[in-house]
């Protein structure tokens, strides 16, 4: 079973298309939320994500941009983009976003695997450090392989003999698509983030995604990817839409 893991696309059409073009063969697409918000192609991205199907968890921006939650928790720039997105989205996409399920999501054919936007215990929680990861590992009843998004950081946490270890992919230099494979260990538990397709914040502007591959009940292999894309085109769309310029500049910085 090969899972294509996408998260935090954030209405970035160019980044999403580059990731899909680079994606290896897979059996299921899993989208960990924040399909829209920040960038300027919400209708195009919703259309493509809906056509792909698979498992889709809702993100906080999916809620905010479809009017399910108010914008009081958002900073000014995020709130401006959420209002623009809500005004720009076609009614059918707004209705679809409102129906997206909150995590954790499970699938019968994938025992021991769980999908969330923020964390297993709270869809809005940022899992940024070993202590938050450890607290989530201690919540009873959750899976051994938990895939999450929300932080826009391509990374993960492993629980081994009660200790939480952080890991991040290490890439060789390269102009094209780069990848980093990490075999998982039996008996360890993992919280893993494929990174953000549409607005990475780990200092690397390239679009991020991952593939998780598992044969039978083996531990499986996680492969992280970074994909260059036409970021100038995405920036131009943001400026043309009169969205805050900061949303364009941050893309090239990976912040
Ligand atoms: Zn996000």
Short mmCIF file of C-alpha atoms and ligand atoms in Angstrom, two decimals:
data_model
loop_
_atom_site.label_atom_id
_atom_site.label_comp_id
_atom_site.label_asym_id
_atom_site.label_seq_id
_atom_site.Cartn_x
_atom_site.Cartn_y
_atom_site.Cartn_z
CA UNK A 1 0.00 0.00 0.00
CA UNK A 2 1.41 3.34 -1.06
CA UNK A 3 -0.06 6.53 0.41
CA UNK A 4 0.57 9.87 -1.26
CA UNK A 5 0.57 12.39 1.59
CA UNK A 6 -0.31 16.00 0.80
CA UNK A 7 -0.88 18.74 3.36
CA UNK A 8 -1.38 22.49 3.58
CA UNK A 9 -1.76 23.09 -0.15
CA UNK A 10 -3.23 26.50 0.70
CA UNK A 11 -4.62 27.33 -2.74
CA UNK A 12 -1.18 27.19 -4.37
CA UNK A 13 -1.97 25.70 -7.78
CA UNK A 14 1.57 25.78 -9.19
CA UNK A 15 3.06 24.00 -6.15
CA UNK A 16 0.31 21.38 -6.15
CA UNK A 17 0.70 20.61 -9.84
CA UNK A 18 4.47 20.30 -9.46
CA UNK A 19 4.02 17.84 -6.57
CA UNK A 20 1.48 15.76 -8.49
CA UNK A 21 3.79 15.65 -11.50
CA UNK A 22 6.65 14.46 -9.28
CA UNK A 23 4.58 11.98 -7.24
CA UNK A 24 5.42 8.31 -7.67
CA UNK A 25 2.71 5.69 -8.26
CA UNK A 26 0.36 5.39 -5.28
CA UNK A 27 -2.82 3.60 -4.20
CA UNK A 28 -4.44 6.37 -2.17
CA UNK A 29 -4.17 10.15 -1.85
CA UNK A 30 -4.35 11.47 1.70
CA UNK A 31 -4.85 15.19 2.21
CA UNK A 32 -4.13 16.44 5.73
CA UNK A 33 -6.04 19.70 5.45
CA UNK A 34 -5.76 23.41 4.70
CA UNK A 35 -6.69 23.01 1.05
CA UNK A 36 -7.32 26.78 0.85
CA UNK A 37 -6.22 30.05 2.46
CA UNK A 38 -3.19 32.36 1.91
CA UNK A 39 -2.65 31.84 -1.83
CA UNK A 40 -4.73 32.90 -4.81
CA UNK A 41 -6.06 29.79 -6.58
CA UNK A 42 -8.71 28.36 -4.23
CA UNK A 43 -11.22 27.33 -6.91
CA UNK A 44 -8.66 25.60 -9.12
CA UNK A 45 -7.15 23.77 -6.15
CA UNK A 46 -10.54 22.69 -4.73
CA UNK A 47 -11.56 21.36 -8.12
CA UNK A 48 -8.37 19.28 -8.46
CA UNK A 49 -8.42 18.02 -4.86
CA UNK A 50 -12.08 17.00 -5.15
CA UNK A 51 -11.37 15.17 -8.42
CA UNK A 52 -8.48 13.26 -6.82
CA UNK A 53 -10.67 12.01 -3.97
CA UNK A 54 -9.07 9.85 -1.29
CA UNK A 55 -9.02 10.70 2.39
CA UNK A 56 -9.28 14.40 3.27
CA UNK A 57 -9.11 15.88 6.77
CA UNK A 58 -10.30 19.43 7.32
CA UNK A 59 -7.85 22.13 8.41
CA UNK A 60 -8.40 25.32 10.39
CA UNK A 61 -8.20 27.42 7.21
CA UNK A 62 -10.78 25.18 5.51
CA UNK A 63 -13.10 25.96 8.44
CA UNK A 64 -12.34 29.68 8.53
CA UNK A 65 -12.52 30.22 4.76
CA UNK A 66 -15.88 28.47 4.54
CA UNK A 67 -17.38 30.46 7.42
CA UNK A 68 -17.47 27.64 9.98
CA UNK A 69 -15.33 29.52 12.48
CA UNK A 70 -14.80 33.21 13.05
CA UNK A 71 -11.46 34.84 12.31
CA UNK A 72 -10.63 36.08 15.81
CA UNK A 73 -7.80 33.52 16.20
CA UNK A 74 -6.20 34.60 12.92
CA UNK A 75 -3.58 37.29 12.48
CA UNK A 76 -4.43 40.22 10.21
CA UNK A 77 -2.88 38.78 7.04
CA UNK A 78 -4.44 35.34 7.55
CA UNK A 79 -7.83 36.94 8.23
CA UNK A 80 -7.59 39.11 5.10
CA UNK A 81 -6.79 36.08 2.97
CA UNK A 82 -9.61 34.06 4.58
CA UNK A 83 -12.12 36.82 3.77
CA UNK A 84 -10.85 37.05 0.19
CA UNK A 85 -10.99 33.27 -0.17
CA UNK A 86 -14.56 33.07 1.12
CA UNK A 87 -15.64 35.81 -1.31
CA UNK A 88 -13.83 34.12 -4.22
CA UNK A 89 -14.80 30.47 -3.74
CA UNK A 90 -17.63 29.06 -5.82
CA UNK A 91 -20.66 28.02 -3.73
CA UNK A 92 -20.09 24.34 -4.52
CA UNK A 93 -16.53 24.48 -3.17
CA UNK A 94 -17.66 26.36 -0.05
CA UNK A 95 -20.27 23.68 0.58
CA UNK A 96 -17.69 20.93 0.05
CA UNK A 97 -15.22 22.56 2.47
CA UNK A 98 -17.91 22.84 5.15
CA UNK A 99 -18.55 19.10 4.94
CA UNK A 100 -14.91 18.01 5.34
CA UNK A 101 -14.52 15.79 8.42
CA UNK A 102 -12.28 16.70 11.36
CA UNK A 103 -9.49 14.30 12.24
CA UNK A 104 -8.52 11.81 13.46
CA UNK A 105 -9.55 9.82 10.37
CA UNK A 106 -9.01 6.08 10.06
CA UNK A 107 -9.50 3.63 7.22
CA UNK A 108 -10.44 -0.03 7.70
CA UNK A 109 -7.81 -1.25 5.26
CA UNK A 110 -5.06 0.73 7.04
CA UNK A 111 -4.90 -0.59 10.62
CA UNK A 112 -2.53 1.28 12.91
CA UNK A 113 -2.62 4.43 10.78
CA UNK A 114 -4.32 7.71 11.62
CA UNK A 115 -4.66 11.05 9.83
CA UNK A 116 -5.05 14.42 11.56
CA UNK A 117 -4.55 18.10 10.70
CA UNK A 118 -3.10 19.38 13.99
CA UNK A 119 -2.65 16.57 16.51
CA UNK A 120 -4.49 13.43 17.60
CA UNK A 121 -5.96 15.22 20.62
CA UNK A 122 -6.78 18.58 19.01
CA UNK A 123 -7.25 19.44 15.35
CA UNK A 124 -5.83 22.93 15.97
CA UNK A 125 -2.76 21.96 18.01
CA UNK A 126 0.73 22.56 16.56
CA UNK A 127 3.05 19.60 17.10
CA UNK A 128 6.31 21.54 17.04
CA UNK A 129 8.48 19.90 19.69
CA UNK A 130 9.17 16.58 21.43
CA UNK A 131 7.17 17.54 24.51
CA UNK A 132 3.96 18.14 22.52
CA UNK A 133 4.63 15.00 20.49
CA UNK A 134 5.18 13.02 23.70
CA UNK A 135 1.95 14.30 25.22
CA UNK A 136 0.09 13.12 22.13
CA UNK A 137 1.81 9.72 22.15
CA UNK A 138 0.54 9.30 25.72
CA UNK A 139 -3.11 9.82 24.75
CA UNK A 140 -4.54 6.29 24.81
CA UNK A 141 -6.25 4.69 21.85
CA UNK A 142 -4.28 6.27 19.02
CA UNK A 143 -2.44 4.61 16.15
CA UNK A 144 1.28 3.87 15.83
CA UNK A 145 1.63 5.81 12.57
CA UNK A 146 0.04 9.23 12.82
CA UNK A 147 0.29 11.62 9.88
CA UNK A 148 -0.25 15.30 10.60
CA UNK A 149 0.10 18.75 9.00
CA UNK A 150 -0.62 22.29 10.27
CA UNK A 151 2.97 23.29 11.20
CA UNK A 152 4.17 23.51 7.56
CA UNK A 153 7.41 21.84 8.71
CA UNK A 154 8.51 18.66 6.96
CA UNK A 155 9.60 16.52 9.89
CA UNK A 156 8.52 13.94 12.41
CA UNK A 157 8.80 12.45 15.87
CA UNK A 158 9.54 8.87 16.89
CA UNK A 159 8.74 7.31 20.24
CA UNK A 160 11.29 4.69 21.22
CA UNK A 161 11.39 3.16 24.71
CA UNK A 162 9.57 6.16 26.15
CA UNK A 163 11.89 8.71 24.52
CA UNK A 164 10.80 11.08 21.76
CA UNK A 165 13.27 11.71 18.95
CA UNK A 166 12.88 14.38 16.26
CA UNK A 167 13.84 13.76 12.66
CA UNK A 168 13.99 15.87 9.51
CA UNK A 169 14.86 14.78 5.98
CA UNK A 170 18.37 15.50 4.74
CA UNK A 171 18.59 16.17 1.02
CA UNK A 172 21.48 16.00 -1.36
CA UNK A 173 21.96 19.18 -3.41
CA UNK A 174 20.06 19.06 -6.66
CA UNK A 175 18.22 21.33 -9.05
CA UNK A 176 15.28 19.02 -9.68
CA UNK A 177 13.06 16.92 -7.41
CA UNK A 178 14.92 15.56 -4.39
CA UNK A 179 13.89 12.77 -2.02
CA UNK A 180 14.91 11.26 1.30
CA UNK A 181 13.79 7.80 2.40
CA UNK A 182 13.52 6.71 6.00
CA UNK A 183 12.74 3.09 6.93
CA UNK A 184 10.59 2.96 10.06
CA UNK A 185 11.30 0.53 12.90
CA UNK A 186 8.98 -2.05 14.36
CA UNK A 187 8.02 -1.32 17.93
CA UNK A 188 8.43 2.44 17.51
CA UNK A 189 5.58 4.91 17.15
CA UNK A 190 5.65 7.88 14.79
CA UNK A 191 4.08 11.29 14.26
CA UNK A 192 5.02 12.37 10.73
CA UNK A 193 4.43 15.56 8.75
CA UNK A 194 4.85 15.44 4.94
CA UNK A 195 5.42 19.22 4.95
CA UNK A 196 3.41 21.92 3.24
CA UNK A 197 2.75 21.82 -0.49
CA UNK A 198 1.78 25.46 -0.80
CA UNK A 199 3.54 27.45 1.94
CA UNK A 200 6.58 25.70 3.48
CA UNK A 201 7.96 27.35 6.64
CA UNK A 202 11.18 25.41 7.17
CA UNK A 203 13.36 27.83 5.25
CA UNK A 204 13.12 25.83 2.03
CA UNK A 205 10.78 27.38 -0.56
CA UNK A 206 10.33 24.14 -2.53
CA UNK A 207 6.95 22.39 -2.33
CA UNK A 208 6.89 19.45 0.09
CA UNK A 209 5.05 16.14 0.14
CA UNK A 210 5.70 12.52 1.16
CA UNK A 211 4.96 8.91 0.31
CA UNK A 212 4.40 6.23 2.93
CA UNK A 213 4.79 2.67 1.69
CA UNK A 214 4.00 -0.47 3.65
CA UNK A 215 3.84 -4.14 2.66
CA UNK A 216 1.51 -6.23 4.80
CA UNK A 217 2.25 -5.59 8.47
CA UNK A 218 5.83 -4.39 7.94
CA UNK A 219 6.89 -1.11 9.61
CA UNK A 220 7.03 0.67 6.27
CA UNK A 221 9.13 3.37 4.66
CA UNK A 222 8.52 7.12 4.68
CA UNK A 223 9.94 9.07 1.73
CA UNK A 224 10.00 12.86 1.87
CA UNK A 225 10.17 14.98 -1.30
CA UNK A 226 10.96 18.60 -2.23
CA UNK A 227 9.89 19.93 -5.58
CA UNK A 228 10.88 23.20 -7.27
CA UNK A 229 7.93 25.00 -8.86
CA UNK A 230 7.09 28.27 -10.59
CA UNK A 231 6.92 30.35 -7.42
CA UNK A 232 7.03 33.63 -9.40
CA UNK A 233 3.76 32.68 -11.07
CA UNK A 234 2.17 32.00 -7.66
CA UNK A 235 3.47 35.35 -6.39
CA UNK A 236 2.05 37.17 -9.41
CA UNK A 237 -1.37 35.64 -8.80
CA UNK A 238 -1.28 36.84 -5.19
CA UNK A 239 -0.40 40.40 -6.23
CA UNK A 240 -2.98 40.38 -9.04
CA UNK A 241 -5.64 39.32 -6.53
CA UNK A 242 -4.75 42.26 -4.25
CA UNK A 243 -3.88 39.91 -1.43
CA UNK A 244 -1.26 41.17 1.09
CA UNK A 245 2.19 41.35 -0.53
CA UNK A 246 3.67 39.56 2.49
CA UNK A 247 1.93 36.38 1.30
CA UNK A 248 3.94 36.56 -1.93
CA UNK A 249 7.32 37.43 -0.39
CA UNK A 250 7.18 34.73 2.28
CA UNK A 251 6.83 31.98 -0.35
CA UNK A 252 10.31 32.57 -1.73
CA UNK A 253 11.75 32.65 1.80
CA UNK A 254 10.06 29.44 2.88
CA UNK A 255 8.74 31.23 5.99
ZN1 LIG B 1 -1.85 25.41 7.10
#
